[in-house]
mmCIF file of C-alpha atoms in Angstrom:
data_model
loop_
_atom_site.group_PDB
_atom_site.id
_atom_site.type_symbol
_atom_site.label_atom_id
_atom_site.label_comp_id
_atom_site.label_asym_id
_atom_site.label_seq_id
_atom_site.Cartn_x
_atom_site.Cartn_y
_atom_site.Cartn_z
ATOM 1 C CA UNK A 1 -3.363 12.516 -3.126
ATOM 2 C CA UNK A 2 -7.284 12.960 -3.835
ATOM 3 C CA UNK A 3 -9.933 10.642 -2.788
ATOM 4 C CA UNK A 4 -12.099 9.529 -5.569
ATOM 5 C CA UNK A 5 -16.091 9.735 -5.298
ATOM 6 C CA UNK A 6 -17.779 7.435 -7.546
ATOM 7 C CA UNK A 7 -21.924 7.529 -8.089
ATOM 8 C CA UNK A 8 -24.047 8.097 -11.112
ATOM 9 C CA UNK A 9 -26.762 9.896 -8.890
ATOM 10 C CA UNK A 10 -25.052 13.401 -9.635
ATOM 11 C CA UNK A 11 -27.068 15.359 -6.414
ATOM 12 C CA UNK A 12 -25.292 12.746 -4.140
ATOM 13 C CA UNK A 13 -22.255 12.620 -5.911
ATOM 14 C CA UNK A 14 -22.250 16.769 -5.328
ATOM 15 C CA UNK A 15 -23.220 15.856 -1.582
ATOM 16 C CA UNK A 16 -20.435 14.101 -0.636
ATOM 17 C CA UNK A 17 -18.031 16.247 -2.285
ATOM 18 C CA UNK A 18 -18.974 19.129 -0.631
ATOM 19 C CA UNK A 19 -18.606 16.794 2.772
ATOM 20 C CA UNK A 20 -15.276 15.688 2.035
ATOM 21 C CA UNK A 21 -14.083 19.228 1.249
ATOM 22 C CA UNK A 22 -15.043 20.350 4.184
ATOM 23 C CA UNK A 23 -12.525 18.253 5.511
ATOM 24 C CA UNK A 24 -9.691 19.979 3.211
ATOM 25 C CA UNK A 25 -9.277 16.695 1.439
ATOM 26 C CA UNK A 26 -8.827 17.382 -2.080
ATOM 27 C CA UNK A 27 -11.612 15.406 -4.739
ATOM 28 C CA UNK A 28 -12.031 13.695 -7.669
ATOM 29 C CA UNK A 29 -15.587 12.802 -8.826
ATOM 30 C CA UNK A 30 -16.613 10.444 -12.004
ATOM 31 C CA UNK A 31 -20.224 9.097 -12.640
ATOM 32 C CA UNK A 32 -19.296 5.448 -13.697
ATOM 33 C CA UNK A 33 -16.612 3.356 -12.550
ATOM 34 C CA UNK A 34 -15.258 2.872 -16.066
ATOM 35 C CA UNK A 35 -14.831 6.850 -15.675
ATOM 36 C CA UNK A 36 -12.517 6.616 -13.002
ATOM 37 C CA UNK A 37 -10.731 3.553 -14.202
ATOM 38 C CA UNK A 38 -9.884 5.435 -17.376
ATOM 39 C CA UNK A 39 -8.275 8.124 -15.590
ATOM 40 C CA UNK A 40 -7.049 5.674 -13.035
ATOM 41 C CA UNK A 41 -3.202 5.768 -14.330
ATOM 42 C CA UNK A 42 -2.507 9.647 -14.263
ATOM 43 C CA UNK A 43 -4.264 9.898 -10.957
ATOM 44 C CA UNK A 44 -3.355 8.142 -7.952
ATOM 45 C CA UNK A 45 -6.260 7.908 -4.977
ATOM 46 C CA UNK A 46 -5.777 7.642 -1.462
ATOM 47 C CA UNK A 47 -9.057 6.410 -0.879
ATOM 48 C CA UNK A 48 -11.802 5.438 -3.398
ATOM 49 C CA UNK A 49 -15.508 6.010 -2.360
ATOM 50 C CA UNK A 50 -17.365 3.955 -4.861
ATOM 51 C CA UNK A 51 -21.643 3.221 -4.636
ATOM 52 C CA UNK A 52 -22.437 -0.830 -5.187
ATOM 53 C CA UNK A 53 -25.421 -0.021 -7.819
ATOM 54 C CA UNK A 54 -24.510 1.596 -10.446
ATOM 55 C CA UNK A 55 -25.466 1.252 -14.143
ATOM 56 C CA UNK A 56 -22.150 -0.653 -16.123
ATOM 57 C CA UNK A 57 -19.875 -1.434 -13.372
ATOM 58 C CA UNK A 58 -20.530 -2.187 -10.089
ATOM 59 C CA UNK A 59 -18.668 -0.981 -7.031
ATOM 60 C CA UNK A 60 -18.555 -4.542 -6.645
ATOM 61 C CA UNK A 61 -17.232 -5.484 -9.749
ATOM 62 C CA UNK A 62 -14.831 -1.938 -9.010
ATOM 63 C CA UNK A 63 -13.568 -3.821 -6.017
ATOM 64 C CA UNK A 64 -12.382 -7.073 -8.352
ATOM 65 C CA UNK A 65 -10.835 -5.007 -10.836
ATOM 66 C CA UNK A 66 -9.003 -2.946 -8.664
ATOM 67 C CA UNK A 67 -7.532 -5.663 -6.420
ATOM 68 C CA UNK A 68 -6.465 -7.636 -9.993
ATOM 69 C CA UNK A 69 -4.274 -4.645 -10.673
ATOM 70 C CA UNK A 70 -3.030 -4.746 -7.311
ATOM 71 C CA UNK A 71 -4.516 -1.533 -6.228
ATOM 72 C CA UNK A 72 -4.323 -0.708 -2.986
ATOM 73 C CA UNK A 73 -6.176 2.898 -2.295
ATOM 74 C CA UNK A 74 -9.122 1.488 0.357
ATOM 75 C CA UNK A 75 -12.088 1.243 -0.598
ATOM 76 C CA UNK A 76 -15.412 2.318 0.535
ATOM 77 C CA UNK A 77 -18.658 1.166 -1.149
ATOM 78 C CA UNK A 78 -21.731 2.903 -0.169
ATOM 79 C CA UNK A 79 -25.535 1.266 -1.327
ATOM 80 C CA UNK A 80 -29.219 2.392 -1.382
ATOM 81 C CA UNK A 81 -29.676 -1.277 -1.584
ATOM 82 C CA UNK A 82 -27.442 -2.715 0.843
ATOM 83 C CA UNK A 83 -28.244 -6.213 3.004
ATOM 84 C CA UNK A 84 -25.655 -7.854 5.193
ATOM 85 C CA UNK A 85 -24.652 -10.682 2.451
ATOM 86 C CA UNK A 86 -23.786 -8.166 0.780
ATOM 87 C CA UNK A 87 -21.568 -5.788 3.261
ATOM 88 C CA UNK A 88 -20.075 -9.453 4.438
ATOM 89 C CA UNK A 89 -19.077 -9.746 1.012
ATOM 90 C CA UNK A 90 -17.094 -6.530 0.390
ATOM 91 C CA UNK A 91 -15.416 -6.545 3.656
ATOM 92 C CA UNK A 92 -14.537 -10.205 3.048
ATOM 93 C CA UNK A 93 -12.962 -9.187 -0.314
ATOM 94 C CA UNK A 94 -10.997 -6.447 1.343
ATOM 95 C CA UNK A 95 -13.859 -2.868 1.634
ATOM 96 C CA UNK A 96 -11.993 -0.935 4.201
ATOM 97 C CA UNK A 97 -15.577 0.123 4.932
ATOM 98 C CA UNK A 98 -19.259 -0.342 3.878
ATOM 99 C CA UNK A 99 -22.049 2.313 4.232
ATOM 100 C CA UNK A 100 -26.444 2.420 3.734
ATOM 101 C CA UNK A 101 -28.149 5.054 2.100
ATOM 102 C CA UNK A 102 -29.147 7.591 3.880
ATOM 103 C CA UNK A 103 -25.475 7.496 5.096
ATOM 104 C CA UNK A 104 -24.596 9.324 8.382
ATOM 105 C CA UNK A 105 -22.114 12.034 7.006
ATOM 106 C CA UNK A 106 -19.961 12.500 10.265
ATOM 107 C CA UNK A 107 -19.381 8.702 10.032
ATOM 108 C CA UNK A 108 -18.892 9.136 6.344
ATOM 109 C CA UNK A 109 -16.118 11.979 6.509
ATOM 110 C CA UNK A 110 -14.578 9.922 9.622
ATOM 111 C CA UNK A 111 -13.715 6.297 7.647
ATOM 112 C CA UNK A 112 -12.423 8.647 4.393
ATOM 113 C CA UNK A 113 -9.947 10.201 6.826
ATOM 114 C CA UNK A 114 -9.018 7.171 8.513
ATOM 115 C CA UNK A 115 -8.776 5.514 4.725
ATOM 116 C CA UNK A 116 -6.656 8.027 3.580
ATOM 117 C CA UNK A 117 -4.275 7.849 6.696
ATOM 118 C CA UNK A 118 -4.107 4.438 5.443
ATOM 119 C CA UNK A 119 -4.023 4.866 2.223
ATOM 120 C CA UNK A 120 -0.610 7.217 2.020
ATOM 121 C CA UNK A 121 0.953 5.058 4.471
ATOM 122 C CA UNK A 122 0.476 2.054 1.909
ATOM 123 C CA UNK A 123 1.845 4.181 -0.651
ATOM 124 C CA UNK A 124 5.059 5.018 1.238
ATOM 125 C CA UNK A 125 5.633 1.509 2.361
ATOM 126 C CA UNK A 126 5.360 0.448 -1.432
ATOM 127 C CA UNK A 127 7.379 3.402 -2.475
ATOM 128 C CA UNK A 128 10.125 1.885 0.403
ATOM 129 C CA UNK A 129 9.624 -1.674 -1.005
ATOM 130 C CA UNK A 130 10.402 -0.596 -4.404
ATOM 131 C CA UNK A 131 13.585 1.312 -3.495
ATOM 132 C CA UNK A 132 15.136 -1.080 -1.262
ATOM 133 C CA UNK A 133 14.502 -3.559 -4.030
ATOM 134 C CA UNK A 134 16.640 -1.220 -6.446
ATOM 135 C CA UNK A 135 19.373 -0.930 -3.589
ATOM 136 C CA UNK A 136 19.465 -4.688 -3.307
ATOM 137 C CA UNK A 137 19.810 -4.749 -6.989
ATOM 138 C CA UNK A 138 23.097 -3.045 -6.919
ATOM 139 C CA UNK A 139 24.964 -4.955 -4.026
ATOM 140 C CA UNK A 140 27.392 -7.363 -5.467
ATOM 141 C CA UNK A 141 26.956 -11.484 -4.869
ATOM 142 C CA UNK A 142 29.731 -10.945 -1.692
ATOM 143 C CA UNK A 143 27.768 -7.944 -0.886
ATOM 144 C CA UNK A 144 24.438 -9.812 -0.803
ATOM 145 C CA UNK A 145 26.238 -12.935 1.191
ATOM 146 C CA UNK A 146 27.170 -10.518 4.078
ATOM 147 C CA UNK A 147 23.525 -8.604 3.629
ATOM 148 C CA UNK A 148 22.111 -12.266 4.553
ATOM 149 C CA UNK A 149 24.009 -13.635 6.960
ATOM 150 C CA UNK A 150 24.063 -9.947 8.868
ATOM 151 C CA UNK A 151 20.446 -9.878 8.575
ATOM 152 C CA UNK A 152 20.355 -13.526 9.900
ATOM 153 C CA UNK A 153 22.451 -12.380 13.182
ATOM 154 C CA UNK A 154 25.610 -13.308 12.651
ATOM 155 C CA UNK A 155 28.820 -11.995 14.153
ATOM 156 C CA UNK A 156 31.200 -11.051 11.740
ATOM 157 C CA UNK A 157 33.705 -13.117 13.310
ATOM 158 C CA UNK A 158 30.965 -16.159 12.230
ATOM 159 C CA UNK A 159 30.676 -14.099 9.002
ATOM 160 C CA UNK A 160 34.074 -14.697 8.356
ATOM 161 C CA UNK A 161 34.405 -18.155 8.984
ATOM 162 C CA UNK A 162 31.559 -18.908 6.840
ATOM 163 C CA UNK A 163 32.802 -17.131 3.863
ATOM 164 C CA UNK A 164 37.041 -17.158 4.669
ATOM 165 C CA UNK A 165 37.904 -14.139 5.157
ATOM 166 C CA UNK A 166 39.307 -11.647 7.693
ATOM 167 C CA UNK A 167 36.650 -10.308 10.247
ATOM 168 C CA UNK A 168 37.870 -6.486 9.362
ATOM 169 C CA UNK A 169 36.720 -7.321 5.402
ATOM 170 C CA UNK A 170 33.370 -8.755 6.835
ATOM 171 C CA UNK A 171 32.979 -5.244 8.510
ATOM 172 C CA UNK A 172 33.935 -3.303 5.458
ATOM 173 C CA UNK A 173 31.387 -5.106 3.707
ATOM 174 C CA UNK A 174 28.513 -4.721 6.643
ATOM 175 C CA UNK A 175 29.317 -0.982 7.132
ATOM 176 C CA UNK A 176 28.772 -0.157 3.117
ATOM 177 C CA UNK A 177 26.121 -2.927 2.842
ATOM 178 C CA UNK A 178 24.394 -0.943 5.451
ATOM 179 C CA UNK A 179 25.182 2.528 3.940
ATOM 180 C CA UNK A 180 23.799 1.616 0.584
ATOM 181 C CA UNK A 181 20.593 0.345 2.423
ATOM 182 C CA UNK A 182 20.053 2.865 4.660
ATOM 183 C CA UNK A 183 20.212 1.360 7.406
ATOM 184 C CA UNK A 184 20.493 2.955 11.189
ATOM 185 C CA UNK A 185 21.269 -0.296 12.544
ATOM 186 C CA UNK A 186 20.714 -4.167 12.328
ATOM 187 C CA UNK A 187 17.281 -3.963 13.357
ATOM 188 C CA UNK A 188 16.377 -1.438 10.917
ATOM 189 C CA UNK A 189 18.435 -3.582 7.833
ATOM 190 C CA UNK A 190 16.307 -6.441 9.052
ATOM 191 C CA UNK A 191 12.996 -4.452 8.888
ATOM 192 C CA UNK A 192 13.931 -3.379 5.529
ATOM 193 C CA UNK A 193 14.802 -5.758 3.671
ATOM 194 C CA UNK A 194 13.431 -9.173 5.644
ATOM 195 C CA UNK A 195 10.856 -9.597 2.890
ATOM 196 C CA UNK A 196 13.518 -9.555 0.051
ATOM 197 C CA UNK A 197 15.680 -12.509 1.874
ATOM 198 C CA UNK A 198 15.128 -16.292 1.960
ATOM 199 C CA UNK A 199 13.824 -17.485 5.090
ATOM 200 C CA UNK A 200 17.255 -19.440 6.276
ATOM 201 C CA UNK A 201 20.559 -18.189 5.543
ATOM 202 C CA UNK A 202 23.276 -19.919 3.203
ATOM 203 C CA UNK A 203 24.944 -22.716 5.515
#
């Protein structure tokens, strides 16, 4: 995954690539904003390193687009023109990090690391969010019952009350349930798949 430099000053934009390189992070550099929007769907950032003032798009108005399309590579907006209104503002709407022209470049190099750590482990916790989601997808409505009432902490001996049948059926279902999950144990099932389930249980 590449971390995307945005500027229309092309002697800065060449600066910080060289900087980030040196970290053996791999780049992608566009002049305008609308640039890297336009390439936005083939490539897939783990950190976006935008400037505020730029002719067209802002990295302000960057910011807004990108969290409407629910993009979640950090960001990190860097201005020749910066005041504290407007570094309150970015990190309010969600910067990961804000930086002044002349920027320190150890500082720089630093945040896009720590970004990018971030970054990829946002991507595989929405890559886990949309599998489990296609697991749940395939459990049957008895399957699902058992899912929710496991997750809840239920016994199966409770399990079976609720639902009339024999404990050992409740424990077919939870041991498969949990296979197609992928589940180690009941802590990890509820981990998984807590923000898929309503907040109380069937009674």
């Amino acid at each position: 995954m590449t971390v995307a430099l945005i500027d229309d000053d092309s002697a800065v934009l060449h600066s910080m690539r060289l900087l980030i390189e040196s970290r053996e992070l791999p780049v992608a550099c566009y002049e305008s904003a609308e640039a890297f929007l336009e390439d936005l769907p083939e490539t897939k950032p783990s950190c976006v390193v935008a400037d505020v003032r730029m002719p067209g798009m802002s990295g302000l108005e960057l910011q807004r687009v990108l969290k409407q399309r629910n993009h979640e590579a950090p960001l990190i907006l860097i201005s020749g023109h910066a005041d504290v209104s407007m570094a309150v503002e970015a990190l309010k709407e969600g910067a990961f990090d804000f930086f002044e022209k002349p920027y320190d470049g150890e500082r720089l190099a630093s945040s896009v690391n720590d970004a990018v750590q971030k970054g990829r482990r946002q991507s595989s916790e929405n890559s886990e969010r949309i599998d489990i989601a296609e697991r749940l997808k395939a459990l049957s409505p008895r399957q699902r019952e058992v899912l929710e009432f496991v997750a809840s902490g239920m016994s199966n001996k409770q399990i079976a009350a609720k639902l009339s049948i024999s404990p050992r059926t409740v424990e077919t279902y939870r041991a498969w349930v949990m296979e197609r999950i992928g589940a180690q144990n009941v802590a990890d099932l509820v981990r998984k798949v807590s923000a898929f389930l309503p907040q109380d249980p069937k009674a």
